[in-house]
Tab-separated table of C-alpha atoms and ligand atoms in Angstrom:
chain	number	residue	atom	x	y	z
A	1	UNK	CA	104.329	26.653	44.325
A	2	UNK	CA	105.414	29.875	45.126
A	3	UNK	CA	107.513	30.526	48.237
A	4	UNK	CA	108.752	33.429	50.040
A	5	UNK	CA	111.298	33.295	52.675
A	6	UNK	CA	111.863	35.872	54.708
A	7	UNK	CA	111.485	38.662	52.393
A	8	UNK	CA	113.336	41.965	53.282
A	9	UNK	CA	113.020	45.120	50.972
A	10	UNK	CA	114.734	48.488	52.241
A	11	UNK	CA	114.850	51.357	50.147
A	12	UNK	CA	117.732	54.480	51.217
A	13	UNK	CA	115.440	57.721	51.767
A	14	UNK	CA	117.144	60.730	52.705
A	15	UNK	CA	120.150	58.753	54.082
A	16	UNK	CA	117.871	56.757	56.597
A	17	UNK	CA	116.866	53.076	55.900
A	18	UNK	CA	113.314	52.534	55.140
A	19	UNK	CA	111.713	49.124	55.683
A	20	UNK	CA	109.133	48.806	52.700
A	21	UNK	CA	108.708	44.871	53.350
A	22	UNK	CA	109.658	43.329	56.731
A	23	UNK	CA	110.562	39.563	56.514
A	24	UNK	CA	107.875	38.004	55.051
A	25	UNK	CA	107.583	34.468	54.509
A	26	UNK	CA	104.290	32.915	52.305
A	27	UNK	CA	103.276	30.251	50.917
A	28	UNK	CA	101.075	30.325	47.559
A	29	UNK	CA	99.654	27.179	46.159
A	30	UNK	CA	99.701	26.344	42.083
A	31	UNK	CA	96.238	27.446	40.848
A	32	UNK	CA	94.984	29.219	43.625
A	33	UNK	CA	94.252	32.884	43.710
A	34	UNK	CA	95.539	34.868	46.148
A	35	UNK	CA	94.833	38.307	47.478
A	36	UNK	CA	97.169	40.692	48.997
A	37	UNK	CA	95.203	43.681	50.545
A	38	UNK	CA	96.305	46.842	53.285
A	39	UNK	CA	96.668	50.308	53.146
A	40	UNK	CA	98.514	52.443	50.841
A	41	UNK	CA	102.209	52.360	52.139
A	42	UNK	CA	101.938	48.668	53.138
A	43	UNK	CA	104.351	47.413	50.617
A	44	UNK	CA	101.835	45.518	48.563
A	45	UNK	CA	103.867	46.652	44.817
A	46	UNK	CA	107.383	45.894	46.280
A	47	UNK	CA	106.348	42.527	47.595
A	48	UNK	CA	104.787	41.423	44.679
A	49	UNK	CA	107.379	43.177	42.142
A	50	UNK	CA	109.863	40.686	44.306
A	51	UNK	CA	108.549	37.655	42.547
A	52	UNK	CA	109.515	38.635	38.867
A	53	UNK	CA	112.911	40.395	40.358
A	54	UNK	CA	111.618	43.829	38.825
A	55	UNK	CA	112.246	44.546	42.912
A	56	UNK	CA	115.589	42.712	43.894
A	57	UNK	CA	114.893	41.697	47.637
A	58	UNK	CA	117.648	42.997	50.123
A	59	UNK	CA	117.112	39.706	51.691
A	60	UNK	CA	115.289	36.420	51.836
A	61	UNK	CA	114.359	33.924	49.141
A	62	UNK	CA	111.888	33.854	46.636
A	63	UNK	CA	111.470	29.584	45.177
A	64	UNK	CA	109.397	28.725	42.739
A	65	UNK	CA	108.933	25.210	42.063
A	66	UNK	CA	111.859	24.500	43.798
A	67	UNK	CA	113.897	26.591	42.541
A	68	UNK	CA	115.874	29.396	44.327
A	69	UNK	CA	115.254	32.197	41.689
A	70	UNK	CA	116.459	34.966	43.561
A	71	UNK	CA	119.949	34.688	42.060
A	72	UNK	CA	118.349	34.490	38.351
A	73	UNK	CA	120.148	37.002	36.293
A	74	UNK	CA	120.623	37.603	32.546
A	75	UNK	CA	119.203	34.861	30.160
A	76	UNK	CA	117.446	32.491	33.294
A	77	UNK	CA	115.476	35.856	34.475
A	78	UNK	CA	114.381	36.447	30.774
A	79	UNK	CA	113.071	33.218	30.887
A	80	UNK	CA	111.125	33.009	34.504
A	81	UNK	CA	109.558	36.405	33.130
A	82	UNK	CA	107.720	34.713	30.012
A	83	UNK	CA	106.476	32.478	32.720
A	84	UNK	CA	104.806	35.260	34.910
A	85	UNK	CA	102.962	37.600	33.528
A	86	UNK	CA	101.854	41.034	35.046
A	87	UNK	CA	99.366	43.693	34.934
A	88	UNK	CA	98.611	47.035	36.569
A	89	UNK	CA	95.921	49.797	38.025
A	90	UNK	CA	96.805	52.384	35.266
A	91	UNK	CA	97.464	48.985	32.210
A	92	UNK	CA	100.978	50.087	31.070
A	93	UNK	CA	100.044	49.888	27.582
A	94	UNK	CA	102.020	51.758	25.130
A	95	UNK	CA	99.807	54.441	23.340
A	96	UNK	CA	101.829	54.660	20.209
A	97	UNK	CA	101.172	51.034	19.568
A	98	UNK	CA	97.360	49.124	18.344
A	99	UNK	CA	96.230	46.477	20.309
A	100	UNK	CA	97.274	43.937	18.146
A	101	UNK	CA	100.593	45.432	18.633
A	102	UNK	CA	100.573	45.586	22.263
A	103	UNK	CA	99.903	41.918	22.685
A	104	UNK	CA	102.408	40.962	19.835
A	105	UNK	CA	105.039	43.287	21.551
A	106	UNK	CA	106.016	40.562	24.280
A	107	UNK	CA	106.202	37.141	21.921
A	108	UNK	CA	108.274	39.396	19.525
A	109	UNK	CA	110.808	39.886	22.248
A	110	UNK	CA	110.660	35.973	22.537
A	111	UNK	CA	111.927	35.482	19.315
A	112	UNK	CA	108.536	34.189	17.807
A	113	UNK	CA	108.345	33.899	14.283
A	114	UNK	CA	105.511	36.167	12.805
A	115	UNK	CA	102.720	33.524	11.989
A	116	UNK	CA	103.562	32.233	15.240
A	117	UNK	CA	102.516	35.928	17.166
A	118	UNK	CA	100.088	36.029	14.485
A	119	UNK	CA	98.180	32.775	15.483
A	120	UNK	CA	98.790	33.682	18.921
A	121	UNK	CA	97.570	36.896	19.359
A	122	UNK	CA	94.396	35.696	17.299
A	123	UNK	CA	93.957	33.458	20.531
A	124	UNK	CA	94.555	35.681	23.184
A	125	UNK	CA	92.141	38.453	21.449
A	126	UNK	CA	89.460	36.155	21.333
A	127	UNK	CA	90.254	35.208	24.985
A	128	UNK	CA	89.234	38.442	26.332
A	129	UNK	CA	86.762	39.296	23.726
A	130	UNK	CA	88.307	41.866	21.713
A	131	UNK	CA	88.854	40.240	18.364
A	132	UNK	CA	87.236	42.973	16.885
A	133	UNK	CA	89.607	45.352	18.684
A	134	UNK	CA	92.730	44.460	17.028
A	135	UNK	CA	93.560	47.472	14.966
A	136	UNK	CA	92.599	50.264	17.463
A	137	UNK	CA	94.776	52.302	19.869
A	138	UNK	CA	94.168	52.436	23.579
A	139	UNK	CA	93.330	55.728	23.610
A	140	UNK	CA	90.118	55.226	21.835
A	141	UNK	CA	89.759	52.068	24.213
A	142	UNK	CA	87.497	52.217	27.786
A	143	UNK	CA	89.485	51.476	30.800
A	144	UNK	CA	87.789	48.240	30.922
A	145	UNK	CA	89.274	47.079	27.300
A	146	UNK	CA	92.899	48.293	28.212
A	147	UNK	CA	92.840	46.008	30.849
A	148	UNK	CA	92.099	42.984	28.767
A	149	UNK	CA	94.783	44.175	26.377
A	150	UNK	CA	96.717	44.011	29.609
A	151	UNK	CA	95.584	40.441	30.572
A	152	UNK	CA	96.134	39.037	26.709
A	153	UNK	CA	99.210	40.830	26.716
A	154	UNK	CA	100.415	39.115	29.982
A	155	UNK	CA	99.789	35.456	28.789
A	156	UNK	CA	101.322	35.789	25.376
A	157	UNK	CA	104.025	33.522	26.440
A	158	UNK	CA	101.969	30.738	28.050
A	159	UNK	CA	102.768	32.272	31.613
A	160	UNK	CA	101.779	30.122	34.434
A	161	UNK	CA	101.675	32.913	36.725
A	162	UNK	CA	99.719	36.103	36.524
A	163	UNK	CA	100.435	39.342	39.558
A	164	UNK	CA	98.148	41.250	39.719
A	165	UNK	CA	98.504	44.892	40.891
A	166	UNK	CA	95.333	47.128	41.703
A	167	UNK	CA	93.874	45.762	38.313
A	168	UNK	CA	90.327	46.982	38.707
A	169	UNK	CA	91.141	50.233	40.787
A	170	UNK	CA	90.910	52.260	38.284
A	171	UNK	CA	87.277	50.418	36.957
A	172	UNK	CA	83.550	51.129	37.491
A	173	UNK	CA	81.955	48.434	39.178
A	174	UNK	CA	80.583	46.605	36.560
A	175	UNK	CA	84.137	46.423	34.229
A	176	UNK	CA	85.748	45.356	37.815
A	177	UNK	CA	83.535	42.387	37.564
A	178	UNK	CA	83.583	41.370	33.989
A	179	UNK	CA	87.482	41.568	34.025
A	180	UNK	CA	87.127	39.575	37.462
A	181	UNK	CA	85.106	37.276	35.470
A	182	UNK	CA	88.170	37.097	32.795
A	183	UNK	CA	90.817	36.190	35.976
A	184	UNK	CA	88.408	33.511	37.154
A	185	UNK	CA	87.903	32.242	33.558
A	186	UNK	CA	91.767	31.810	33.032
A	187	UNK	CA	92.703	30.761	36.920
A	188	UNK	CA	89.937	27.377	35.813
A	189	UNK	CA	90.548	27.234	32.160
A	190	UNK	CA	94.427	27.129	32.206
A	191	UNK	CA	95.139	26.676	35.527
A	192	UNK	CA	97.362	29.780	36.138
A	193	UNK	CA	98.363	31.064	39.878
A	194	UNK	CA	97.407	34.637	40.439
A	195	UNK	CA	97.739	36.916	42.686
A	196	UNK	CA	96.146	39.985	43.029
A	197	UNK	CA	97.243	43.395	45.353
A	198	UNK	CA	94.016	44.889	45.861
A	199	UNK	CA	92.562	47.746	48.520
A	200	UNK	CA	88.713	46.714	47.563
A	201	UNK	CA	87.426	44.159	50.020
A	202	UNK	CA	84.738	42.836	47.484
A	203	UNK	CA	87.433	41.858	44.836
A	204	UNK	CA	88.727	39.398	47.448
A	205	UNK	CA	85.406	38.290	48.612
A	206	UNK	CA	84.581	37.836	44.903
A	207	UNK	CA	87.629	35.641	43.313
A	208	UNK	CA	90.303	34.961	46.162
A	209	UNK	CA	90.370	31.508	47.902
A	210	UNK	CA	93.177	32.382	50.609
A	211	UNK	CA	94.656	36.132	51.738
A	212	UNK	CA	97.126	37.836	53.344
A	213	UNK	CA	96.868	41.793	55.193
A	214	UNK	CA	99.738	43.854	55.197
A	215	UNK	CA	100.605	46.364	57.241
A	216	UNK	CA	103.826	48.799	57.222
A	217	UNK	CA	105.881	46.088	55.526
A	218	UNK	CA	105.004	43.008	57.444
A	219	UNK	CA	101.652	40.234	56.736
A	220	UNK	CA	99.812	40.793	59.937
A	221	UNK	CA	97.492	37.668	59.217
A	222	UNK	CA	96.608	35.451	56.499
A	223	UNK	CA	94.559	32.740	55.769
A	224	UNK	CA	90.952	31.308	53.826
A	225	UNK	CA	88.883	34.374	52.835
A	226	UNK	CA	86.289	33.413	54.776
A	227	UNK	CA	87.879	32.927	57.977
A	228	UNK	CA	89.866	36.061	57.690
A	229	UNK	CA	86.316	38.451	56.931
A	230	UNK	CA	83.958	36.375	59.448
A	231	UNK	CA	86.690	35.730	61.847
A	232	UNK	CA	89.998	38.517	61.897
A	233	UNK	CA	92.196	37.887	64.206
A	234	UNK	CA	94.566	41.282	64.378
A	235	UNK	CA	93.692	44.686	65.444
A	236	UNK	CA	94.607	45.728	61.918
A	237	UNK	CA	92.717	43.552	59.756
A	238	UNK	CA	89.347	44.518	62.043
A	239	UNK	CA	90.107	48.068	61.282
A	240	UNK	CA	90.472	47.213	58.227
A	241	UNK	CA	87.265	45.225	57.466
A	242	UNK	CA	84.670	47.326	59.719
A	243	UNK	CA	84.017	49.285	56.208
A	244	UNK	CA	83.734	46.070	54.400
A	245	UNK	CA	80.094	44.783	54.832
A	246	UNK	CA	77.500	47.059	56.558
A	247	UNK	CA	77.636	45.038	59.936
A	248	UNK	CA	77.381	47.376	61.823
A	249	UNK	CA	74.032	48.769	63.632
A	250	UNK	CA	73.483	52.441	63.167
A	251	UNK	CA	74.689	54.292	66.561
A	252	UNK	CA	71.596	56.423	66.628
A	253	UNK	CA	69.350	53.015	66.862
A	254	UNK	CA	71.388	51.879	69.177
A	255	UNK	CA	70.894	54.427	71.436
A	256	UNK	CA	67.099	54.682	71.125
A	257	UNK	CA	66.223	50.982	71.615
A	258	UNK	CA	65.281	50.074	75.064
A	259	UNK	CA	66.172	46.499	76.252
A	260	UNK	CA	69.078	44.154	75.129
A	261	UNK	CA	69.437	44.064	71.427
A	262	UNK	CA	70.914	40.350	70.615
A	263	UNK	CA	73.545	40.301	67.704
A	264	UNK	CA	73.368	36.937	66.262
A	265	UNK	CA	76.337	36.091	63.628
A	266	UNK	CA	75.226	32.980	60.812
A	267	UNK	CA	77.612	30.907	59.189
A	268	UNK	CA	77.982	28.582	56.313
A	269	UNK	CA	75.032	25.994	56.961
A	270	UNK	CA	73.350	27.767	59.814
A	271	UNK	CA	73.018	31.074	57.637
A	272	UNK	CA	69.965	29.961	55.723
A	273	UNK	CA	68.254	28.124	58.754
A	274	UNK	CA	64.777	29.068	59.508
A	275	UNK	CA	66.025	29.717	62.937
A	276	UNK	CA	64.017	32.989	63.621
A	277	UNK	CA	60.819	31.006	62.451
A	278	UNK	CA	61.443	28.142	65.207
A	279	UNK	CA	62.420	30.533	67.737
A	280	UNK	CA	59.108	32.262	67.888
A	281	UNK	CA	57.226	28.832	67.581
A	282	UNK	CA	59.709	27.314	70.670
A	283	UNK	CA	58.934	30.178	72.949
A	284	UNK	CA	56.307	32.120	71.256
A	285	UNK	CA	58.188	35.629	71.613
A	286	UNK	CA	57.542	38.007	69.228
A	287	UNK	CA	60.911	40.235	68.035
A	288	UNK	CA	62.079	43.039	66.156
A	289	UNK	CA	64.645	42.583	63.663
A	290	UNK	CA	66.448	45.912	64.006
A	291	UNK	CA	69.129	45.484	61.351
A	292	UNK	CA	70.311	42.337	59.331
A	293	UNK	CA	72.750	41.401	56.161
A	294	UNK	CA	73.687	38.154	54.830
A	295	UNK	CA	76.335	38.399	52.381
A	296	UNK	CA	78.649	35.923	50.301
A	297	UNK	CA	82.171	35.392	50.331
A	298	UNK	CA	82.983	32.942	47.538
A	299	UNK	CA	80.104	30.369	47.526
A	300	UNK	CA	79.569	30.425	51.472
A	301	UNK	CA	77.092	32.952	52.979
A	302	UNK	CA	77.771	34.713	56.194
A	303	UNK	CA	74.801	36.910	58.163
A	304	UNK	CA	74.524	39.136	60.580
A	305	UNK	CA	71.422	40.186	62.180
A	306	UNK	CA	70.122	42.585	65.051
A	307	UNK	CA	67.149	41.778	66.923
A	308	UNK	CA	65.336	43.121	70.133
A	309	UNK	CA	62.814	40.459	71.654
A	310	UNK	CA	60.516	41.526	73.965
A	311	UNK	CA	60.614	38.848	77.071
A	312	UNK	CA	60.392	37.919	80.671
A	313	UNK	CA	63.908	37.178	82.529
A	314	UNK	CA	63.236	32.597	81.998
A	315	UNK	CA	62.207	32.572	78.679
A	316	UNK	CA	64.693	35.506	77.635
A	317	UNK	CA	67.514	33.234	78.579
A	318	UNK	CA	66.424	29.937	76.777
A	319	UNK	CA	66.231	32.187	73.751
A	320	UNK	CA	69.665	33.112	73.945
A	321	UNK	CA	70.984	29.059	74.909
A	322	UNK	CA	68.752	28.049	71.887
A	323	UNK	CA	70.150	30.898	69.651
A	324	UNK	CA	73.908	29.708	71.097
A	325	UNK	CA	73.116	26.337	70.418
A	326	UNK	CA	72.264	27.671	66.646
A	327	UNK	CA	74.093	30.022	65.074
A	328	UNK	CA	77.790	30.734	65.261
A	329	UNK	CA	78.109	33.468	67.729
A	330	UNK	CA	75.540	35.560	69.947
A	331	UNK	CA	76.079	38.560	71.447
A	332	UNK	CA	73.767	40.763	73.655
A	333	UNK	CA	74.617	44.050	73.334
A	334	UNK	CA	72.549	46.658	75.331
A	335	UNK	CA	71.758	44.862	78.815
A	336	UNK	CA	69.887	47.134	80.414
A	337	UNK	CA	65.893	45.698	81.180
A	338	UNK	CA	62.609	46.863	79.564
B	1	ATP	N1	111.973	52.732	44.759
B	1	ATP	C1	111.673	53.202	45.968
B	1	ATP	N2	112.512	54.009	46.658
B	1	ATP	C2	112.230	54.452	47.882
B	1	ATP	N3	111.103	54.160	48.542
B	1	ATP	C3	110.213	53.382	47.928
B	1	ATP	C4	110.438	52.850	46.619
B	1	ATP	N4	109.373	52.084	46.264
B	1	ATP	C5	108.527	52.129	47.298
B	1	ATP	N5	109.022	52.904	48.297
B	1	ATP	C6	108.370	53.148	49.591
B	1	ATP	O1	108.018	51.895	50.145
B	1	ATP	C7	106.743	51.954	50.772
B	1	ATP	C8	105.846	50.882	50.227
B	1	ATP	O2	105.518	51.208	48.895
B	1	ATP	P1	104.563	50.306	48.003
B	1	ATP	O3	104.433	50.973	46.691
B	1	ATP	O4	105.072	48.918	48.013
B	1	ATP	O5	103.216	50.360	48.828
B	1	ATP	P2	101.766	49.826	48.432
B	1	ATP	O6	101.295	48.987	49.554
B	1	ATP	O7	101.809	49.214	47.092
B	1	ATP	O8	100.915	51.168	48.408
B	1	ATP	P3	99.708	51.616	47.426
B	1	ATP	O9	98.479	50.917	47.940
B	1	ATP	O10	99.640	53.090	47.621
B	1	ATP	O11	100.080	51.218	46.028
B	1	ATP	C9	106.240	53.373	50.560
B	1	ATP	O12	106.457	54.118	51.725
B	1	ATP	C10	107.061	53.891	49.424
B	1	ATP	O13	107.261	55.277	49.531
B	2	MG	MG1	100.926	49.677	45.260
């Protein structure tokens, strides 16, 4: 377990103190993957460069399994680094240097005897598929590949810890998922805790089980994935997720329906219901459906769906008590009559 206590980073700019991260306390599990996400400024990179000390906290205490590591120096910090590995947006790899290279550079510096590295970067390139790969340098690599020279070359020591910052930023969408696909494969395989900084929403959605939003130096909420995107709680985090998942109906629909539009939200179970099916058999209304999404976040699906039914004042309100009674949450937007 990894624990933060009251984390405080200030940084000196222009002889004024600037609060980069603002006591922050969390709490991340062994084997879990968790996502840090905000906007650029937040303090995302100095949080997470606090748990390896390559960011020296101005106060507060970072434990991991128990132990206070904040005050690590010298030969005990070498040693919690082989244990957590790191990778980045633009993969740090050194261009002078072949892959094989790259990987070996870190178990070298471990003191590793050379059949040793050899047997272990054999491993690691066959772990993210680039066996064939060994001899190149990353300039004649895709962004894609760096990264998984990044990954292999963050687990060379058996790290049982992996931060993650911005990995797949810098990735089209379909490297962001097969390199997703890599973190997933290694979070089950070998049980490692990541944690990954990230500003795209679906990189949570995909791997993440729990996260926490940042904003100007402080978490502003955290908690399950799927609560947090079906259910945000702070100003910031709705602001933040409004661009996330095409909820939204288009304004200029909005304004040219006439009569209440009802915006029904699904969850888990209730999301693949045949609710709209029974509704018009119950009360034998016919509807429009304006505008509707169901999406996934991890394994659980989550809907949202616009509808404008054309009925008298009675039956209109058993549809909406059934609908209540049904789904997680109804809403009726536009309440002026047909
Ligand atoms: N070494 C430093 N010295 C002074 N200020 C710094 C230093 N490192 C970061 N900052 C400031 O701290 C704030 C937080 O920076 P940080 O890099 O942690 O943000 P971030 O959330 O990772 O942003 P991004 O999404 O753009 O990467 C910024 O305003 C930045 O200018
Ligand atoms: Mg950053």
């Amino acid at each position: 377990m990894i624990q933060l206590k009251n984390i405080n980073v200030t940084f000196k700019q222009k002889n004024k103190k600037f609060h980069a991260v603002s006591d922050v306390s969390l709490n991340i599990k062994d084997g879990e993957i968790f996502g840090i996400m905000g906007a650029s400024g937040a303090g995302k990179s100095t949080l997470i460069r606090t748990i390896n000390l390559l960011q020296k906290p101005t106060s507060g205490e970072i434990i991991i399994n128990d132990k206070n590591i904040t005050i690590y120096r010298g030969e005990s910090l070498r040693r919690l680094r082989h244990n957590i590995g790191m990778i980045f947006q633009n993969f740090n790899l050194a261009e002078s240097k072949t892959v094989f290279d790259n990987i070996a550079f870190p178990l070298k510096i471990a003191g590793k005897s050379k059949v040793e590295i050899n047997k272990r970067v054999r491993e690691l390139l066959d772990l993210v598929g680039l066996a064939s790969k060994s001899k190149e340098y990353p300039s004649k690599l895709s962004g894609g590949q760096k990264q998984r020279v990044g990954i292999a070359r963050a687990l060379g020591n058996n790290a049982k810890m992996l931060l993650c910052d911005e990995p797949t930023s810098a990735l089209d969408i379909e490297t962001t998922a097969s390199i997703l696909n890599i973190l997933r494969e290694i979070n089950e395989k070998f049980k490692i805790t990541i944690i990954i900084i990230t500003h795209q929403l679906e990189v949570v959605k995909a791997i993440c089980n729990r996260v926490a939003v940042m904003n100007q130096g402080r978490i502003v909420e955290e908690g399950l994935v799927y609560n947090v995107f079906t259910n945000p709680k702070n100003e910031y985090t709705k602001k933040l997720l409004k661009h996330s998942s095409k909820f939204e109906l288009p304004e200029l629909l909005l304004k040219s329906i006439k009569g209440p539009i009802i915006k029904i939200k699904y969850m888990g179970e209730t999301a693949t219901e045949p609710i709209l099916s029974n509704l018009s058999i119950k009360f034998n209304v016919t509807f429009n459906i304006l505008h509707g999404k169901i999406e996934y976040i991890g394994d659980l699906p989550f809907g949202i769906l616009y509808l404008n039914i054309k009925a008298d004042k009675d039956i209109f309100t058993k549809v909406i008590q059934y609908l209540k009674d049904n789904t997680y949450s109804v809403e009726v937007i536009n309440h002026a009559t047909t």
